[in-house]
PDB file of C-alpha atoms in Angstrom:
ATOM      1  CA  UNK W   1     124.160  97.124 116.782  1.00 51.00           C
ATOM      2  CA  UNK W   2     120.804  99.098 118.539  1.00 48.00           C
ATOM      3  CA  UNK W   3     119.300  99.064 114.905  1.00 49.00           C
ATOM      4  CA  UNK W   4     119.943  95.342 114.022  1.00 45.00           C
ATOM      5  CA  UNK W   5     118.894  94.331 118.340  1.00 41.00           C
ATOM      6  CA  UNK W   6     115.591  96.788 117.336  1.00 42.00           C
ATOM      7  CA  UNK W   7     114.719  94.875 114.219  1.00 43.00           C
ATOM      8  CA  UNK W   8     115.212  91.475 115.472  1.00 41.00           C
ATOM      9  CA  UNK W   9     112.683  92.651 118.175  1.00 39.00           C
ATOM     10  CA  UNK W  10     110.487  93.739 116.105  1.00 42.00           C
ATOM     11  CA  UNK W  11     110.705  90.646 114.142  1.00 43.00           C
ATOM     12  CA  UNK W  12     110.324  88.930 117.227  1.00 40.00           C
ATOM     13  CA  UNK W  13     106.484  90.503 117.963  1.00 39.00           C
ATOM     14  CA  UNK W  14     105.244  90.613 114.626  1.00 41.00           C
ATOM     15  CA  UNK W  15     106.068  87.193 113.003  1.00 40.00           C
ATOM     16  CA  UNK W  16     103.355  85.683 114.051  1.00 36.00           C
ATOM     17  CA  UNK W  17     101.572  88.421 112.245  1.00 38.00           C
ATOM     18  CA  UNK W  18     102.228  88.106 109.191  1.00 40.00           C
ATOM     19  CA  UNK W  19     100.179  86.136 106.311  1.00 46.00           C
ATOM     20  CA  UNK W  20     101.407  82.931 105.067  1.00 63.00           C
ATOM     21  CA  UNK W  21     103.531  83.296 101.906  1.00 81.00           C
ATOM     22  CA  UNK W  22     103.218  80.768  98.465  1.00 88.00           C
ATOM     23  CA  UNK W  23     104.270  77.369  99.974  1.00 89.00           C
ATOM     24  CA  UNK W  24     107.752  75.493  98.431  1.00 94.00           C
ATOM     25  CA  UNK W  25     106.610  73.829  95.174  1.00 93.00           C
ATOM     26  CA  UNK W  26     103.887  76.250  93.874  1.00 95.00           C
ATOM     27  CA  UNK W  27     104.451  78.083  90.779  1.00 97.00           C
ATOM     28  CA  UNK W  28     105.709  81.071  91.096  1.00 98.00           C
ATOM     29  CA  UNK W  29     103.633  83.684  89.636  1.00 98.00           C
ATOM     30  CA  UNK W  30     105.090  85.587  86.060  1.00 98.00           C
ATOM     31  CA  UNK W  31     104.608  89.391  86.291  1.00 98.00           C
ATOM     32  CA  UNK W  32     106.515  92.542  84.688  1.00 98.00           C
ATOM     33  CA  UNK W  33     106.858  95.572  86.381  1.00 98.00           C
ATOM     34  CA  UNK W  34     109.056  98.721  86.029  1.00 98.00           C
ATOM     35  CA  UNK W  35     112.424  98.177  87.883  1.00 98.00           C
ATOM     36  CA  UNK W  36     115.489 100.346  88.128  1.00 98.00           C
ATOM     37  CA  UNK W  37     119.236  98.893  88.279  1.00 98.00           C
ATOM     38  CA  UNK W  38     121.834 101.775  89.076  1.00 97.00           C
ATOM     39  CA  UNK W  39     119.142 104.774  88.646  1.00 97.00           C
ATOM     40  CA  UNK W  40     117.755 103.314  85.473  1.00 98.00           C
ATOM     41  CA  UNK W  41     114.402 101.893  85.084  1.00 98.00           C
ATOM     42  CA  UNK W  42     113.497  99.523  82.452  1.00 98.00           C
ATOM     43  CA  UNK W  43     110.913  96.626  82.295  1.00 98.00           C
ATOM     44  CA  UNK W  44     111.397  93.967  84.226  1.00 98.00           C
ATOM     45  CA  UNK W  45     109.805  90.151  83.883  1.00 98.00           C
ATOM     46  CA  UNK W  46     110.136  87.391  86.103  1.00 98.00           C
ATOM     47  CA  UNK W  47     109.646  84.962  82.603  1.00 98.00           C
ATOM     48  CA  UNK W  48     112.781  86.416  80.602  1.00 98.00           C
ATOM     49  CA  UNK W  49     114.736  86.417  83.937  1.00 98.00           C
ATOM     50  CA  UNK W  50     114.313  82.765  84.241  1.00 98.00           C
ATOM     51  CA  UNK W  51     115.750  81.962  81.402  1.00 98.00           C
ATOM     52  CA  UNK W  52     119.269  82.948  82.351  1.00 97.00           C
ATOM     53  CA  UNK W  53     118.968  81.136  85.654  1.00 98.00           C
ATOM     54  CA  UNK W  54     117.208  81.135  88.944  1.00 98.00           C
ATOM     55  CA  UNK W  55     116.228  84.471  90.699  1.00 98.00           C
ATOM     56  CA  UNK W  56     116.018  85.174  94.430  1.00 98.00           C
ATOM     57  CA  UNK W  57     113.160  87.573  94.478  1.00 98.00           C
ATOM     58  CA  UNK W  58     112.750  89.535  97.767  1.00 98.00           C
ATOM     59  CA  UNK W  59     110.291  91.284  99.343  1.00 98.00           C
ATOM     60  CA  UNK W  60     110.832  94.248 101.727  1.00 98.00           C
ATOM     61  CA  UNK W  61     108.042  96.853 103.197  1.00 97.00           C
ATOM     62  CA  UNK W  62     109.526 100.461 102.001  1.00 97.00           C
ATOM     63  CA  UNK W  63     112.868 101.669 100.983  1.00 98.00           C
ATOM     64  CA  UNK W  64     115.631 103.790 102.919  1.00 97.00           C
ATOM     65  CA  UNK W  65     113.639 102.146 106.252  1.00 96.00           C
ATOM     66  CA  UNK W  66     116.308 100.548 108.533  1.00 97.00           C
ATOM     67  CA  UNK W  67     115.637  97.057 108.010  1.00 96.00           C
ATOM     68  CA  UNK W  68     114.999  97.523 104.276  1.00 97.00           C
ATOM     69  CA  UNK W  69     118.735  99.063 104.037  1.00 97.00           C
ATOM     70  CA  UNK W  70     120.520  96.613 105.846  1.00 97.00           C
ATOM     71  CA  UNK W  71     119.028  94.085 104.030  1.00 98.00           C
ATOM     72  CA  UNK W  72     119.611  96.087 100.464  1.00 98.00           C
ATOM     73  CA  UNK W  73     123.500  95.792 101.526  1.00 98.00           C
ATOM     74  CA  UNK W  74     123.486  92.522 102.617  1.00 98.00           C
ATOM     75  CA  UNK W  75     122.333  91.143  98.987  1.00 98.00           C
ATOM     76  CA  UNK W  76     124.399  93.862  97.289  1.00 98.00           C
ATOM     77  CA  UNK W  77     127.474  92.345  99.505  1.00 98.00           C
ATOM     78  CA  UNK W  78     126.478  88.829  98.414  1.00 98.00           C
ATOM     79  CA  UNK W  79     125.993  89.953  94.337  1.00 98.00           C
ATOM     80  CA  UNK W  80     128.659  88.028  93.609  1.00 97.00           C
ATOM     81  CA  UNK W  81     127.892  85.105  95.726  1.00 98.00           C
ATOM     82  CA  UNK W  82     124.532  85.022  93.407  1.00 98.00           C
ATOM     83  CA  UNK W  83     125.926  85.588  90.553  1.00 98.00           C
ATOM     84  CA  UNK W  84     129.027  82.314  90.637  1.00 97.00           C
ATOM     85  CA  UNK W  85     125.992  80.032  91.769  1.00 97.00           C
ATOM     86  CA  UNK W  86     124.065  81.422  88.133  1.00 97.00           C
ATOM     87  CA  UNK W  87     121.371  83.113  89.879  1.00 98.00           C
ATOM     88  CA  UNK W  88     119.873  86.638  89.926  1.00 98.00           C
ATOM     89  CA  UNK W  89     117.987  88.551  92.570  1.00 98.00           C
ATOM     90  CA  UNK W  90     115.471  91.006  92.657  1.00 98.00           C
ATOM     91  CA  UNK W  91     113.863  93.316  95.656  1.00 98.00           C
ATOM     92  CA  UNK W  92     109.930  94.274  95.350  1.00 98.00           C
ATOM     93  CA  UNK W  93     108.164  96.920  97.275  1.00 98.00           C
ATOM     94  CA  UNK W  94     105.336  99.065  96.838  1.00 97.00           C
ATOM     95  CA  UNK W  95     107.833 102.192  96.778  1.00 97.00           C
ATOM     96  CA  UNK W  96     107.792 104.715  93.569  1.00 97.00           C
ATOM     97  CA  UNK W  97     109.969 104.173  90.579  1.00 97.00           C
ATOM     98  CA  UNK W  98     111.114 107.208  91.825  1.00 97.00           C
ATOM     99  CA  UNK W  99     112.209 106.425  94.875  1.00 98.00           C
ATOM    100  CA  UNK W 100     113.856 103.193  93.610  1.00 98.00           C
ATOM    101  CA  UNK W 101     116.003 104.784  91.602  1.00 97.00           C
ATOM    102  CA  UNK W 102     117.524 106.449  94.339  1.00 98.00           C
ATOM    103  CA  UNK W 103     117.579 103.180  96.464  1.00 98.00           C
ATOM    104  CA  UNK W 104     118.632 101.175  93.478  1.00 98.00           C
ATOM    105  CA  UNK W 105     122.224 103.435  93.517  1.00 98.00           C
ATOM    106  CA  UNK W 106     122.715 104.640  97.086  1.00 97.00           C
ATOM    107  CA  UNK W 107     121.227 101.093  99.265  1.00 98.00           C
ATOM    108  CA  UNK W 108     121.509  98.389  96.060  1.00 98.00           C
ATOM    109  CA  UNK W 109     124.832 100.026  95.667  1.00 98.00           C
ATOM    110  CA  UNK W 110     123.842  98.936  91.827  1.00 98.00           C
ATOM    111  CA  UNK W 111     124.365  95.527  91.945  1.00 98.00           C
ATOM    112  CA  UNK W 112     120.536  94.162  91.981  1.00 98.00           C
ATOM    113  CA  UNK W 113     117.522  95.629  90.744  1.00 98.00           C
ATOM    114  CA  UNK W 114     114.517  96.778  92.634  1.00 98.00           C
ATOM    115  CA  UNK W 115     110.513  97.048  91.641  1.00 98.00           C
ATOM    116  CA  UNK W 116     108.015  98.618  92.041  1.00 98.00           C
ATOM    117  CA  UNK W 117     104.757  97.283  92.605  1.00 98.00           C
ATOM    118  CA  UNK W 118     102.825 100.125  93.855  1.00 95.00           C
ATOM    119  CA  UNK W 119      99.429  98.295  92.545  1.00 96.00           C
ATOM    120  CA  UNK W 120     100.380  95.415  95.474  1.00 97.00           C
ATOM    121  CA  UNK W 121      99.198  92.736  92.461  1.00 97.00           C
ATOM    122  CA  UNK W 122     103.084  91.114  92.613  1.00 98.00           C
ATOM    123  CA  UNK W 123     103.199  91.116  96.594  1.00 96.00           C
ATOM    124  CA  UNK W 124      99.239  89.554  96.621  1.00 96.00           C
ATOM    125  CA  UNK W 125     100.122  86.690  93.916  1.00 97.00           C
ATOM    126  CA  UNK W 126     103.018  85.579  96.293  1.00 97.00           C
ATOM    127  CA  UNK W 127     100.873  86.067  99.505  1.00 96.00           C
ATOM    128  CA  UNK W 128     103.544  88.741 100.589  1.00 96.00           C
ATOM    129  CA  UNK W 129     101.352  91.468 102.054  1.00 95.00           C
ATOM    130  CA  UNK W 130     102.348  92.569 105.553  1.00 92.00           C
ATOM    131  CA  UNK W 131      99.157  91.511 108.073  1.00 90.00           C
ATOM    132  CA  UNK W 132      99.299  94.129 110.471  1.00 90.00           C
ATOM    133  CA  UNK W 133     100.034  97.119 107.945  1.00 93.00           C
ATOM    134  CA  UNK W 134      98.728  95.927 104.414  1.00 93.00           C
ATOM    135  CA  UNK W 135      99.769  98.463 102.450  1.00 93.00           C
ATOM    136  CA  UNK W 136     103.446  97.375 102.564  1.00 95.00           C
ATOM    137  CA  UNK W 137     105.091  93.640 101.956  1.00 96.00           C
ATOM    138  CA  UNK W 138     106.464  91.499 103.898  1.00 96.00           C
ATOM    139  CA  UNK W 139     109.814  90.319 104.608  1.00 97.00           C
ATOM    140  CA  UNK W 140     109.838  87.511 102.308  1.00 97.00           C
ATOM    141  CA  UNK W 141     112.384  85.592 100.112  1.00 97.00           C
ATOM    142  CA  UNK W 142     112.035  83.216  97.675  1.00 98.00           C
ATOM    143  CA  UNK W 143     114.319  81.117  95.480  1.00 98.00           C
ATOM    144  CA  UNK W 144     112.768  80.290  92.348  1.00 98.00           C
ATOM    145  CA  UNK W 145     114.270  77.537  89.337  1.00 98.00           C
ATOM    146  CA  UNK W 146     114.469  78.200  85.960  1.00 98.00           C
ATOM    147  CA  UNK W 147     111.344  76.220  85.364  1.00 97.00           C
ATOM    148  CA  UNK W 148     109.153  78.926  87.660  1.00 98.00           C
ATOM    149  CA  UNK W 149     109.347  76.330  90.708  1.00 97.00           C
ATOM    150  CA  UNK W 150     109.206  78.303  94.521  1.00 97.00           C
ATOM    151  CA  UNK W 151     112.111  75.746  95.742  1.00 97.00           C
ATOM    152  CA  UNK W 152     112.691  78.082  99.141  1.00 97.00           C
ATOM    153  CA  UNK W 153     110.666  80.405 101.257  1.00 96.00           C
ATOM    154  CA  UNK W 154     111.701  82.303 103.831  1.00 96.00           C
ATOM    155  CA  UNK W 155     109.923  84.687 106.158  1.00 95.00           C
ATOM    156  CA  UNK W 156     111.206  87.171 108.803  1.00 95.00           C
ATOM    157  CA  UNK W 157     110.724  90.769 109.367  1.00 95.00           C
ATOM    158  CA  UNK W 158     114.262  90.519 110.823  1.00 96.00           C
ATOM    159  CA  UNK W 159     116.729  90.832 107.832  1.00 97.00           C
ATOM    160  CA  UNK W 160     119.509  88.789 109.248  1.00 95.00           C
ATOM    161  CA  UNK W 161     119.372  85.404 107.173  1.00 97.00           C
ATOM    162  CA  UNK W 162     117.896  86.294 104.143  1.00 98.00           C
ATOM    163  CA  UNK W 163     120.935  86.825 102.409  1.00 98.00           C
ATOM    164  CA  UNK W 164     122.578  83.772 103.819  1.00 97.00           C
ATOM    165  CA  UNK W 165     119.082  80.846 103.621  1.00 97.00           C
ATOM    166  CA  UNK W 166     118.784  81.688 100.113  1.00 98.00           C
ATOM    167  CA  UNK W 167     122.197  81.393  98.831  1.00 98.00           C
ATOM    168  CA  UNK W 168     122.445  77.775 101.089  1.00 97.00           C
ATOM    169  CA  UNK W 169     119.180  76.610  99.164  1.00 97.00           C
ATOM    170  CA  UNK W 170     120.671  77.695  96.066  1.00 98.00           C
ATOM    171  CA  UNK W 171     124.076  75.760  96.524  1.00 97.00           C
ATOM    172  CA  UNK W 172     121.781  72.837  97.797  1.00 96.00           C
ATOM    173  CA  UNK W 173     119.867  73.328  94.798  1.00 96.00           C
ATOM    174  CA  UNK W 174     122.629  73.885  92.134  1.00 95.00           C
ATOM    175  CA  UNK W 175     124.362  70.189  93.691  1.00 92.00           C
ATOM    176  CA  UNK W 176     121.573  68.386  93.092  1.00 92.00           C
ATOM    177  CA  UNK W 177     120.734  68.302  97.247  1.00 88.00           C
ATOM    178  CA  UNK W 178     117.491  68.639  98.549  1.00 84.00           C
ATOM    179  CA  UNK W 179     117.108  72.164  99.739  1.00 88.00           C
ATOM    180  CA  UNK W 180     117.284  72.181 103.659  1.00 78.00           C
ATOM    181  CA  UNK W 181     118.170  75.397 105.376  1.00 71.00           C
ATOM    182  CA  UNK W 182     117.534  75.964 108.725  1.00 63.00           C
ATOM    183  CA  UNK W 183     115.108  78.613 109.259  1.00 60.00           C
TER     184      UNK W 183
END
């Protein structure tokens, strides 16, 4: 409970900090990376992804960090959630392949895959760079449709909703709503 009170804190002094991410409607950006699902990298691209369905890609400033993990759970809890509503998810950071691998397993629980994009070229294209400490991400989630459309955006150092905004604005999505989540 101190860890989650910390982070929302945090959250709370640095929000306004942080640089605005791709607005709802752009394009989202293609890009292929090296990615690692249960300890096992392989090469992953936004493009082929699409074609099975719409991904929730996340961004998240460094592995095994205290935020980073609880969030890591709370999409490996909601896998399934994802996965009956046809979509996929994906965490970026600018950790190590190495290091993923062993955050993929342990914090992913190997349910989702993580990337690395220790050239920052994914986190710039989606205006995901942390403001106050560049050289990591931002909190940021986005829910993007099969035809590359950003349909939800969501921005918070504090973890909390994440999990819960992006699965609403993919059932909103998937019944033909217009996607409204409460921030």
């Amino acid at each position: 409970m101190k860890n989650r009170i910390a982070i929302l804190v945090f959250g709370t002094l640095f929000s306004t900090a942080a640089l605005a991410a791709l607005p709802v409607g752009s394009a989202a950006p293609d890009f292929t990376t090296q990615a690692s699902l249960g300890g096992k990298v392989y090469s992953y691209t936004l493009a082929e992804e699409l074609k099975k369905g719409p991904v929730v890609l996340y961004f998240y400033p460094a592995a095994f960090t205290k935020g980073c993990t609880i969030e890591a759970h709370d999409f490996a809890d909601a896998t399934d959630k994802y996965k009956a509503l046809g979509a996929t998810v994906i965490g970026v950071s600018k950790d190590d392949i190495g290091t993923l691998n062993k955050f993929s397993v342990s914090e992913c629980r190997s349910k989702f895959p993580v990337a690395s994009d220790a050239d920052q070229k994914i986190m710039k294209s989606y205006d995901a760079v942390l403001a106050f400490k560049t050289s990591m991400a931002d909190r940021v989630s986005f829910v993007i449709t099969p035809d590359g459309k950003i349909i939800y955006e969501y921005q918070a150092l504090n973890p909390d909703k994440h999990v819960a905004n992006t699965l609403k604005a993919l059932e909103d999505w998937k019944a033909g709503k217009p996607v409204s989540v409460a921030n």
